[in-house]
Amino acid sequence: MSDSAADEGVGDGTRAVRAGLPEPVKYEPTLPGPVFAAHFHLPGDATGPYKYGRDENPTWTHLEHAIGELEAPGRDDVETLVFASGMAAISSVLFSQLRAGDAVVLPDDGYQVLPLVREQLEAYGIEVRTAPTGGDAQLDLLDGAKLLWIETPSNPGLDVCDIRRLADAAHARGALVAVDNTLASPLGQRPLELGADFAVASGTKQLTGHGDVLLGYVAGSDAAAMTAVRRWRKVVGAIPGPMEAWLAHRSIATLQLRVDRQNATALILAQALRERTDVTGLRYPGLPDDPSYKIASQQMRRYGCVVSFTLPTRARAERFLDALRFVDDATSFGGVRSTAERRGRWGGDAVPEGFVRLSVGAEDPEDLVADVLRALDESAR
């Protein structure tokens, strides 16, 4: 990595643009293209870094360095591993660290796939305990646990917990701590700086930001724990393609530009929605009157691009989504194109039928806000 990218004192934009770039070589590209290789030349002793395409790839290496510089700038003790998806990254931590008879603490209001993960963990003889994200409720379940899994802000409810407080309590009881950093992104918060052992995320979302790449990653500073994660990746083969890794690295260069635009517009939209009498349950951690604001303002550097709220009925929410012009009805967040969905259509989330999760994109703020307010008016008729 270049000295400027590793410098802890540089700004987020500079770091994002320079992160993971190799040392300059005359006539070589500044960001090398993807390396498509299943195997590498290995005469004699196989002591080099690249041996087989399931284990390592130069394109992954550049991306892993880039993500590591964002999650833990200036630290040489943090290792980052990339995966084929966010769920591959999540699974790698859970199943590499837990054994039959262990206990794990999960949020009961987290990502929708976690209930399926719970079923699989329990099938392997692992005890699963759950509690809400808000109010640091997971604190009460830590005795005897091997791993604490935190998701903050939670998806889709946007509750926030105190990472430092939970991490300290977990470590005091001998447990490891993993934080799902997907919704915040590494420009929103740095879990490793707050005491977590793992920062885990779906790079599919805001990190890559264009809705065209599936990716996940794990960053951690515990060498033994990360060795187990790496071994799990090798065993299950949950690896990204080189093209996806290259696209992700390319996209990181604009991360700070996208994040700042999306966060600023999300706050403007949340303020506009607060004036609507037909909108209830409005949540955005950046609103001073939001229940999560106090803790979020202490540990987050940016509040995210997701706003959630509830309309009176399922039918009203569906009419609202149909009336939007600049917002796609899609089940993702963090992209340059705004998306929204009636989250209850999937089941699994404890939300009202009219609950809407809206992810703010990079459209002009005035256009997006006007579109949302117009769609609310039209859907009320």
mmCIF file of C-alpha atoms in Angstrom, residues 19-349:
data_model
loop_
_atom_site.group_PDB
_atom_site.id
_atom_site.type_symbol
_atom_site.label_atom_id
_atom_site.label_comp_id
_atom_site.label_asym_id
_atom_site.label_seq_id
_atom_site.Cartn_x
_atom_site.Cartn_y
_atom_site.Cartn_z
ATOM 1 C CA ALA A 19 -6.742 2.596 -0.790
ATOM 2 C CA GLY A 20 -5.181 -0.681 -1.841
ATOM 3 C CA LEU A 21 -3.248 0.650 -4.820
ATOM 4 C CA PRO A 22 0.089 -1.079 -5.419
ATOM 5 C CA GLU A 23 3.367 0.787 -5.511
ATOM 6 C CA PRO A 24 3.665 2.577 -8.873
ATOM 7 C CA VAL A 25 5.583 0.784 -11.606
ATOM 8 C CA LYS A 26 6.461 2.574 -14.808
ATOM 9 C CA TYR A 27 4.076 1.750 -17.669
ATOM 10 C CA GLU A 28 1.855 -0.356 -15.407
ATOM 11 C CA PRO A 29 -1.788 0.641 -14.662
ATOM 12 C CA THR A 30 -2.461 2.458 -11.410
ATOM 13 C CA LEU A 31 -5.177 -0.099 -10.626
ATOM 14 C CA PRO A 32 -4.177 -3.418 -12.195
ATOM 15 C CA GLY A 33 -6.891 -5.267 -14.053
ATOM 16 C CA PRO A 34 -8.508 -8.444 -12.753
ATOM 17 C CA VAL A 35 -6.339 -11.555 -12.704
ATOM 18 C CA PHE A 36 -8.252 -14.520 -14.121
ATOM 19 C CA ALA A 37 -6.313 -17.548 -12.985
ATOM 20 C CA ALA A 38 -7.221 -20.882 -11.464
ATOM 21 C CA HIS A 39 -3.573 -21.826 -10.990
ATOM 22 C CA PHE A 40 -0.133 -20.193 -11.061
ATOM 23 C CA HIS A 41 3.350 -21.352 -12.092
ATOM 24 C CA LEU A 42 4.850 -23.246 -9.151
ATOM 25 C CA PRO A 43 8.269 -24.691 -9.985
ATOM 26 C CA GLY A 44 10.181 -26.057 -7.010
ATOM 27 C CA ASP A 45 9.043 -25.276 -3.484
ATOM 28 C CA ALA A 46 5.625 -23.597 -3.358
ATOM 29 C CA THR A 47 6.621 -20.698 -1.133
ATOM 30 C CA GLY A 48 5.136 -17.730 -2.993
ATOM 31 C CA PRO A 49 1.890 -15.895 -2.217
ATOM 32 C CA TYR A 50 -0.216 -17.259 -5.110
ATOM 33 C CA LYS A 51 -0.606 -20.989 -5.633
ATOM 34 C CA TYR A 52 -4.226 -21.833 -6.440
ATOM 35 C CA GLY A 53 -7.206 -19.656 -7.308
ATOM 36 C CA ARG A 54 -9.403 -20.813 -4.429
ATOM 37 C CA ASP A 55 -6.810 -19.723 -1.861
ATOM 38 C CA GLU A 56 -5.475 -16.385 -3.086
ATOM 39 C CA ASN A 57 -5.696 -14.016 -6.023
ATOM 40 C CA PRO A 58 -3.778 -10.750 -6.647
ATOM 41 C CA THR A 59 -7.017 -8.893 -7.371
ATOM 42 C CA TRP A 60 -8.411 -9.958 -3.995
ATOM 43 C CA THR A 61 -5.204 -8.835 -2.330
ATOM 44 C CA HIS A 62 -5.535 -5.265 -3.612
ATOM 45 C CA LEU A 63 -9.188 -5.136 -2.560
ATOM 46 C CA GLU A 64 -8.474 -6.615 0.867
ATOM 47 C CA HIS A 65 -5.789 -4.007 1.477
ATOM 48 C CA ALA A 66 -8.210 -1.276 0.402
ATOM 49 C CA ILE A 67 -10.979 -2.413 2.747
ATOM 50 C CA GLY A 68 -8.503 -2.852 5.584
ATOM 51 C CA GLU A 69 -7.331 0.724 5.154
ATOM 52 C CA LEU A 70 -10.929 1.922 5.485
ATOM 53 C CA GLU A 71 -11.912 -0.257 8.434
ATOM 54 C CA ALA A 72 -8.644 0.221 10.349
ATOM 55 C CA PRO A 73 -6.500 3.022 8.907
ATOM 56 C CA GLY A 74 -2.882 3.025 10.006
ATOM 57 C CA ARG A 75 -3.011 -0.449 11.565
ATOM 58 C CA ASP A 76 -0.745 -3.244 10.368
ATOM 59 C CA ASP A 77 -2.252 -5.895 12.658
ATOM 60 C CA VAL A 78 -5.611 -6.094 10.873
ATOM 61 C CA GLU A 79 -6.222 -8.748 8.238
ATOM 62 C CA THR A 80 -9.084 -8.514 5.747
ATOM 63 C CA LEU A 81 -10.595 -11.368 3.748
ATOM 64 C CA VAL A 82 -13.132 -10.993 0.938
ATOM 65 C CA PHE A 83 -15.973 -13.411 0.198
ATOM 66 C CA ALA A 84 -18.544 -14.140 -2.465
ATOM 67 C CA SER A 85 -21.335 -12.389 -0.539
ATOM 68 C CA GLY A 86 -22.177 -10.787 2.768
ATOM 69 C CA MET A 87 -23.776 -14.018 4.001
ATOM 70 C CA ALA A 88 -20.625 -15.940 3.080
ATOM 71 C CA ALA A 89 -18.658 -13.517 5.259
ATOM 72 C CA ILE A 90 -21.152 -13.773 8.135
ATOM 73 C CA SER A 91 -21.181 -17.564 7.937
ATOM 74 C CA SER A 92 -17.393 -17.719 7.910
ATOM 75 C CA VAL A 93 -17.153 -16.009 11.288
ATOM 76 C CA LEU A 94 -19.972 -17.918 12.948
ATOM 77 C CA PHE A 95 -19.045 -21.378 11.729
ATOM 78 C CA SER A 96 -15.276 -20.977 12.062
ATOM 79 C CA GLN A 97 -15.457 -19.776 15.673
ATOM 80 C CA LEU A 98 -18.282 -21.891 17.134
ATOM 81 C CA ARG A 99 -18.426 -25.565 18.021
ATOM 82 C CA ALA A 100 -21.122 -27.877 19.385
ATOM 83 C CA GLY A 101 -21.841 -26.907 22.979
ATOM 84 C CA ASP A 102 -20.863 -23.242 22.484
ATOM 85 C CA ALA A 103 -23.301 -20.376 22.967
ATOM 86 C CA VAL A 104 -23.695 -17.374 20.680
ATOM 87 C CA VAL A 105 -25.655 -14.159 21.243
ATOM 88 C CA LEU A 106 -27.439 -12.777 18.176
ATOM 89 C CA PRO A 107 -29.759 -9.799 17.712
ATOM 90 C CA ASP A 108 -33.417 -10.744 17.331
ATOM 91 C CA ASP A 109 -34.067 -7.698 15.123
ATOM 92 C CA GLY A 110 -31.195 -8.090 12.681
ATOM 93 C CA TYR A 111 -30.869 -9.073 9.045
ATOM 94 C CA GLN A 112 -33.692 -11.230 7.768
ATOM 95 C CA VAL A 113 -31.522 -14.290 7.074
ATOM 96 C CA LEU A 114 -30.328 -14.558 10.680
ATOM 97 C CA PRO A 115 -33.286 -16.784 11.681
ATOM 98 C CA LEU A 116 -32.140 -19.275 9.031
ATOM 99 C CA VAL A 117 -28.618 -19.014 10.421
ATOM 100 C CA ARG A 118 -30.008 -19.726 13.878
ATOM 101 C CA GLU A 119 -31.649 -22.930 12.633
ATOM 102 C CA GLN A 120 -28.360 -24.110 11.161
ATOM 103 C CA LEU A 121 -26.369 -23.242 14.288
ATOM 104 C CA GLU A 122 -28.821 -25.095 16.492
ATOM 105 C CA ALA A 123 -28.696 -28.087 14.145
ATOM 106 C CA TYR A 124 -24.957 -28.202 14.878
ATOM 107 C CA GLY A 125 -25.574 -28.215 18.626
ATOM 108 C CA ILE A 126 -24.801 -24.546 19.245
ATOM 109 C CA GLU A 127 -26.934 -22.635 21.742
ATOM 110 C CA VAL A 128 -28.387 -19.441 20.255
ATOM 111 C CA ARG A 129 -29.534 -16.602 22.496
ATOM 112 C CA THR A 130 -31.247 -13.514 21.114
ATOM 113 C CA ALA A 131 -32.128 -10.043 22.349
ATOM 114 C CA PRO A 132 -33.006 -6.703 20.703
ATOM 115 C CA THR A 133 -30.325 -4.297 19.543
ATOM 116 C CA GLY A 134 -31.782 -1.265 21.333
ATOM 117 C CA GLY A 135 -31.022 -0.634 24.977
ATOM 118 C CA ASP A 136 -27.901 -2.842 24.805
ATOM 119 C CA ALA A 137 -30.216 -5.731 25.693
ATOM 120 C CA GLN A 138 -27.664 -8.330 24.589
ATOM 121 C CA LEU A 139 -25.664 -7.523 27.727
ATOM 122 C CA ASP A 140 -27.946 -9.745 29.775
ATOM 123 C CA LEU A 141 -27.130 -12.862 27.733
ATOM 124 C CA LEU A 142 -23.332 -12.854 27.711
ATOM 125 C CA ASP A 143 -22.484 -15.220 30.573
ATOM 126 C CA GLY A 144 -20.887 -18.333 29.139
ATOM 127 C CA ALA A 145 -21.165 -17.160 25.520
ATOM 128 C CA LYS A 146 -18.360 -17.794 23.038
ATOM 129 C CA LEU A 147 -19.346 -15.078 20.558
ATOM 130 C CA LEU A 148 -21.432 -11.908 20.577
ATOM 131 C CA TRP A 149 -22.887 -10.820 17.230
ATOM 132 C CA ILE A 150 -23.874 -7.141 16.993
ATOM 133 C CA GLU A 151 -25.749 -5.440 14.165
ATOM 134 C CA THR A 152 -25.791 -1.673 14.573
ATOM 135 C CA PRO A 153 -27.652 0.151 13.182
ATOM 136 C CA SER A 154 -30.019 -2.786 12.924
ATOM 137 C CA ASN A 155 -31.656 -3.656 9.624
ATOM 138 C CA PRO A 156 -34.403 -2.630 9.065
ATOM 139 C CA GLY A 157 -35.389 -1.031 12.398
ATOM 140 C CA LEU A 158 -32.320 1.267 12.698
ATOM 141 C CA ASP A 159 -31.788 0.715 16.408
ATOM 142 C CA VAL A 160 -28.267 1.366 17.682
ATOM 143 C CA CYS A 161 -26.337 -0.212 20.546
ATOM 144 C CA ASP A 162 -23.161 0.846 22.329
ATOM 145 C CA ILE A 163 -20.405 -1.191 20.658
ATOM 146 C CA ARG A 164 -17.708 -0.264 23.171
ATOM 147 C CA ARG A 165 -19.887 -1.128 26.159
ATOM 148 C CA LEU A 166 -20.969 -4.466 24.728
ATOM 149 C CA ALA A 167 -17.458 -5.366 23.557
ATOM 150 C CA ASP A 168 -15.927 -4.640 26.951
ATOM 151 C CA ALA A 169 -18.592 -6.704 28.700
ATOM 152 C CA ALA A 170 -18.198 -9.596 26.266
ATOM 153 C CA HIS A 171 -14.417 -9.641 26.535
ATOM 154 C CA ALA A 172 -14.648 -9.606 30.311
ATOM 155 C CA ARG A 173 -16.600 -12.872 29.986
ATOM 156 C CA GLY A 174 -14.201 -14.383 27.466
ATOM 157 C CA ALA A 175 -16.360 -13.912 24.374
ATOM 158 C CA LEU A 176 -15.332 -12.692 20.941
ATOM 159 C CA VAL A 177 -17.269 -9.812 19.356
ATOM 160 C CA ALA A 178 -18.329 -9.413 15.726
ATOM 161 C CA VAL A 179 -20.077 -6.323 14.375
ATOM 162 C CA ASP A 180 -22.088 -6.306 11.173
ATOM 163 C CA ASN A 181 -21.016 -2.959 9.728
ATOM 164 C CA THR A 182 -23.047 -3.178 6.517
ATOM 165 C CA LEU A 183 -25.513 -0.384 7.133
ATOM 166 C CA ALA A 184 -22.970 2.072 8.553
ATOM 167 C CA SER A 185 -20.093 1.258 6.165
ATOM 168 C CA PRO A 186 -16.486 1.818 7.297
ATOM 169 C CA LEU A 187 -16.944 5.546 6.701
ATOM 170 C CA GLY A 188 -19.840 5.547 9.164
ATOM 171 C CA GLN A 189 -18.170 3.678 11.995
ATOM 172 C CA ARG A 190 -15.095 1.560 12.690
ATOM 173 C CA PRO A 191 -16.031 -1.359 14.941
ATOM 174 C CA LEU A 192 -12.436 -2.505 15.417
ATOM 175 C CA GLU A 193 -11.580 0.863 16.962
ATOM 176 C CA LEU A 194 -14.543 0.412 19.316
ATOM 177 C CA GLY A 195 -13.300 -2.925 20.632
ATOM 178 C CA ALA A 196 -14.772 -5.495 18.236
ATOM 179 C CA ASP A 197 -12.714 -8.489 17.155
ATOM 180 C CA PHE A 198 -14.369 -8.673 13.726
ATOM 181 C CA ALA A 199 -15.882 -6.080 11.399
ATOM 182 C CA VAL A 200 -18.111 -7.919 8.941
ATOM 183 C CA ALA A 201 -20.126 -6.485 6.076
ATOM 184 C CA SER A 202 -21.894 -7.067 2.830
ATOM 185 C CA GLY A 203 -19.898 -5.156 0.263
ATOM 186 C CA THR A 204 -22.900 -5.585 -2.024
ATOM 187 C CA LYS A 205 -24.440 -2.527 -0.406
ATOM 188 C CA GLN A 206 -22.876 0.909 0.100
ATOM 189 C CA LEU A 207 -19.248 -0.162 -0.194
ATOM 190 C CA THR A 208 -19.621 -0.927 -3.900
ATOM 191 C CA GLY A 209 -22.764 1.142 -4.316
ATOM 192 C CA HIS A 210 -23.905 0.331 -7.840
ATOM 193 C CA GLY A 211 -26.086 -2.742 -7.401
ATOM 194 C CA ASP A 212 -23.950 -4.865 -9.698
ATOM 195 C CA VAL A 213 -21.625 -6.794 -7.368
ATOM 196 C CA LEU A 214 -22.209 -9.440 -4.695
ATOM 197 C CA LEU A 215 -19.400 -9.287 -2.127
ATOM 198 C CA GLY A 216 -18.662 -9.711 1.561
ATOM 199 C CA TYR A 217 -15.684 -9.212 3.829
ATOM 200 C CA VAL A 218 -14.310 -9.869 7.301
ATOM 201 C CA ALA A 219 -11.665 -7.686 8.929
ATOM 202 C CA GLY A 220 -10.070 -8.621 12.235
ATOM 203 C CA SER A 221 -6.961 -8.221 14.360
ATOM 204 C CA ASP A 222 -6.963 -11.568 16.216
ATOM 205 C CA ALA A 223 -4.503 -13.616 14.174
ATOM 206 C CA ALA A 224 -5.741 -17.013 15.374
ATOM 207 C CA ALA A 225 -9.377 -16.113 14.788
ATOM 208 C CA MET A 226 -8.653 -14.804 11.301
ATOM 209 C CA THR A 227 -6.656 -17.934 10.471
ATOM 210 C CA ALA A 228 -9.797 -19.927 11.245
ATOM 211 C CA VAL A 229 -11.873 -17.608 9.044
ATOM 212 C CA ARG A 230 -9.376 -18.012 6.200
ATOM 213 C CA ARG A 231 -9.457 -21.795 6.589
ATOM 214 C CA TRP A 232 -13.274 -21.743 6.462
ATOM 215 C CA ARG A 233 -13.158 -19.764 3.207
ATOM 216 C CA LYS A 234 -10.803 -22.359 1.739
ATOM 217 C CA VAL A 235 -12.921 -25.295 2.890
ATOM 218 C CA VAL A 236 -16.258 -24.003 1.597
ATOM 219 C CA GLY A 237 -14.858 -22.137 -1.414
ATOM 220 C CA ALA A 238 -16.920 -18.993 -0.738
ATOM 221 C CA ILE A 239 -14.683 -16.818 -2.877
ATOM 222 C CA PRO A 240 -15.433 -13.793 -5.062
ATOM 223 C CA GLY A 241 -14.646 -13.792 -8.742
ATOM 224 C CA PRO A 242 -11.732 -11.595 -9.817
ATOM 225 C CA MET A 243 -14.002 -9.379 -11.905
ATOM 226 C CA GLU A 244 -16.280 -8.731 -8.928
ATOM 227 C CA ALA A 245 -13.264 -7.951 -6.761
ATOM 228 C CA TRP A 246 -11.891 -5.531 -9.338
ATOM 229 C CA LEU A 247 -15.254 -3.783 -9.756
ATOM 230 C CA ALA A 248 -15.530 -3.448 -5.980
ATOM 231 C CA HIS A 249 -12.068 -1.895 -5.706
ATOM 232 C CA ARG A 250 -12.840 0.511 -8.529
ATOM 233 C CA SER A 251 -16.090 1.518 -6.828
ATOM 234 C CA ILE A 252 -14.426 2.227 -3.476
ATOM 235 C CA ALA A 253 -12.711 5.240 -5.040
ATOM 236 C CA THR A 254 -16.042 7.106 -5.023
ATOM 237 C CA LEU A 255 -17.210 5.829 -1.623
ATOM 238 C CA GLN A 256 -16.752 9.070 0.274
ATOM 239 C CA LEU A 257 -18.473 11.094 -2.461
ATOM 240 C CA ARG A 258 -21.436 8.725 -2.488
ATOM 241 C CA VAL A 259 -21.698 8.360 1.275
ATOM 242 C CA ASP A 260 -21.632 12.084 1.979
ATOM 243 C CA ARG A 261 -24.265 12.811 -0.666
ATOM 244 C CA GLN A 262 -26.512 9.967 0.473
ATOM 245 C CA ASN A 263 -26.191 10.766 4.168
ATOM 246 C CA ALA A 264 -26.936 14.448 3.671
ATOM 247 C CA THR A 265 -29.992 13.696 1.536
ATOM 248 C CA ALA A 266 -31.218 11.043 3.980
ATOM 249 C CA LEU A 267 -31.290 13.642 6.753
ATOM 250 C CA ILE A 268 -33.162 16.120 4.525
ATOM 251 C CA LEU A 269 -35.683 13.438 3.607
ATOM 252 C CA ALA A 270 -36.136 12.362 7.226
ATOM 253 C CA GLN A 271 -36.776 15.974 8.247
ATOM 254 C CA ALA A 272 -39.396 16.298 5.510
ATOM 255 C CA LEU A 273 -41.093 13.052 6.521
ATOM 256 C CA ARG A 274 -41.239 14.210 10.125
ATOM 257 C CA GLU A 275 -43.746 16.859 9.047
ATOM 258 C CA ARG A 276 -46.151 14.305 7.587
ATOM 259 C CA THR A 277 -49.102 13.270 9.738
ATOM 260 C CA ASP A 278 -49.609 10.103 7.685
ATOM 261 C CA VAL A 279 -46.100 8.851 8.459
ATOM 262 C CA THR A 280 -45.497 7.112 11.783
ATOM 263 C CA GLY A 281 -42.554 5.272 13.332
ATOM 264 C CA LEU A 282 -40.033 7.413 11.459
ATOM 265 C CA ARG A 283 -36.467 6.314 12.155
ATOM 266 C CA TYR A 284 -33.167 7.836 11.117
ATOM 267 C CA PRO A 285 -30.218 7.825 13.564
ATOM 268 C CA GLY A 286 -29.177 11.318 12.421
ATOM 269 C CA LEU A 287 -32.388 12.974 13.644
ATOM 270 C CA PRO A 288 -31.743 14.602 17.042
ATOM 271 C CA ASP A 289 -35.049 13.256 18.379
ATOM 272 C CA ASP A 290 -34.443 9.693 17.152
ATOM 273 C CA PRO A 291 -34.103 7.112 19.968
ATOM 274 C CA SER A 292 -30.739 6.036 18.525
ATOM 275 C CA TYR A 293 -29.283 9.516 18.115
ATOM 276 C CA LYS A 294 -27.408 9.808 21.409
ATOM 277 C CA ILE A 295 -25.423 6.603 21.079
ATOM 278 C CA ALA A 296 -25.070 6.948 17.310
ATOM 279 C CA SER A 297 -23.580 10.415 17.650
ATOM 280 C CA GLN A 298 -20.964 9.039 20.050
ATOM 281 C CA GLN A 299 -19.720 6.150 17.916
ATOM 282 C CA MET A 300 -20.742 6.933 14.333
ATOM 283 C CA ARG A 301 -19.050 9.390 12.005
ATOM 284 C CA ARG A 302 -21.942 9.297 9.523
ATOM 285 C CA TYR A 303 -25.479 8.094 10.138
ATOM 286 C CA GLY A 304 -26.168 6.097 6.999
ATOM 287 C CA CYS A 305 -28.404 6.328 3.966
ATOM 288 C CA VAL A 306 -31.424 4.339 5.178
ATOM 289 C CA VAL A 307 -34.655 5.895 6.459
ATOM 290 C CA SER A 308 -37.543 3.767 7.707
ATOM 291 C CA PHE A 309 -41.152 4.662 8.405
ATOM 292 C CA THR A 310 -44.636 3.182 8.504
ATOM 293 C CA LEU A 311 -47.707 4.018 6.450
ATOM 294 C CA PRO A 312 -51.193 3.191 7.748
ATOM 295 C CA THR A 313 -51.802 0.019 5.744
ATOM 296 C CA ARG A 314 -50.177 -2.468 3.422
ATOM 297 C CA ALA A 315 -52.259 -1.157 0.529
ATOM 298 C CA ARG A 316 -51.191 2.414 1.211
ATOM 299 C CA ALA A 317 -47.524 1.408 1.287
ATOM 300 C CA GLU A 318 -47.881 -0.463 -2.000
ATOM 301 C CA ARG A 319 -49.608 2.495 -3.658
ATOM 302 C CA PHE A 320 -46.814 4.733 -2.381
ATOM 303 C CA LEU A 321 -44.125 2.506 -3.863
ATOM 304 C CA ASP A 322 -45.973 2.316 -7.197
ATOM 305 C CA ALA A 323 -46.225 6.116 -7.361
ATOM 306 C CA LEU A 324 -42.487 6.760 -6.945
ATOM 307 C CA ARG A 325 -40.587 7.870 -10.044
ATOM 308 C CA PHE A 326 -37.005 8.174 -8.829
ATOM 309 C CA VAL A 327 -37.002 5.291 -6.343
ATOM 310 C CA ASP A 328 -36.805 1.645 -7.420
ATOM 311 C CA ASP A 329 -38.868 -0.995 -5.640
ATOM 312 C CA ALA A 330 -35.972 -3.314 -4.821
ATOM 313 C CA THR A 331 -34.633 -5.238 -1.845
ATOM 314 C CA SER A 332 -31.266 -3.652 -1.235
ATOM 315 C CA PHE A 333 -29.743 -0.455 0.066
ATOM 316 C CA GLY A 334 -26.676 1.723 -0.256
ATOM 317 C CA GLY A 335 -26.735 2.185 -4.020
ATOM 318 C CA VAL A 336 -26.473 5.323 -6.138
ATOM 319 C CA ARG A 337 -30.095 4.745 -7.219
ATOM 320 C CA SER A 338 -32.589 5.127 -4.401
ATOM 321 C CA THR A 339 -34.544 2.013 -3.484
ATOM 322 C CA ALA A 340 -37.505 1.303 -1.237
ATOM 323 C CA GLU A 341 -39.641 -1.644 -0.329
ATOM 324 C CA ARG A 342 -42.464 -2.760 1.891
ATOM 325 C CA ARG A 343 -40.300 -4.868 4.114
ATOM 326 C CA GLY A 344 -43.114 -7.045 5.392
ATOM 327 C CA ARG A 345 -43.548 -8.692 1.993
ATOM 328 C CA TRP A 346 -40.740 -11.120 2.843
ATOM 329 C CA GLY A 347 -41.877 -12.162 6.295
ATOM 330 C CA GLY A 348 -39.310 -12.699 9.034
ATOM 331 C CA ASP A 349 -39.028 -9.050 10.111
#
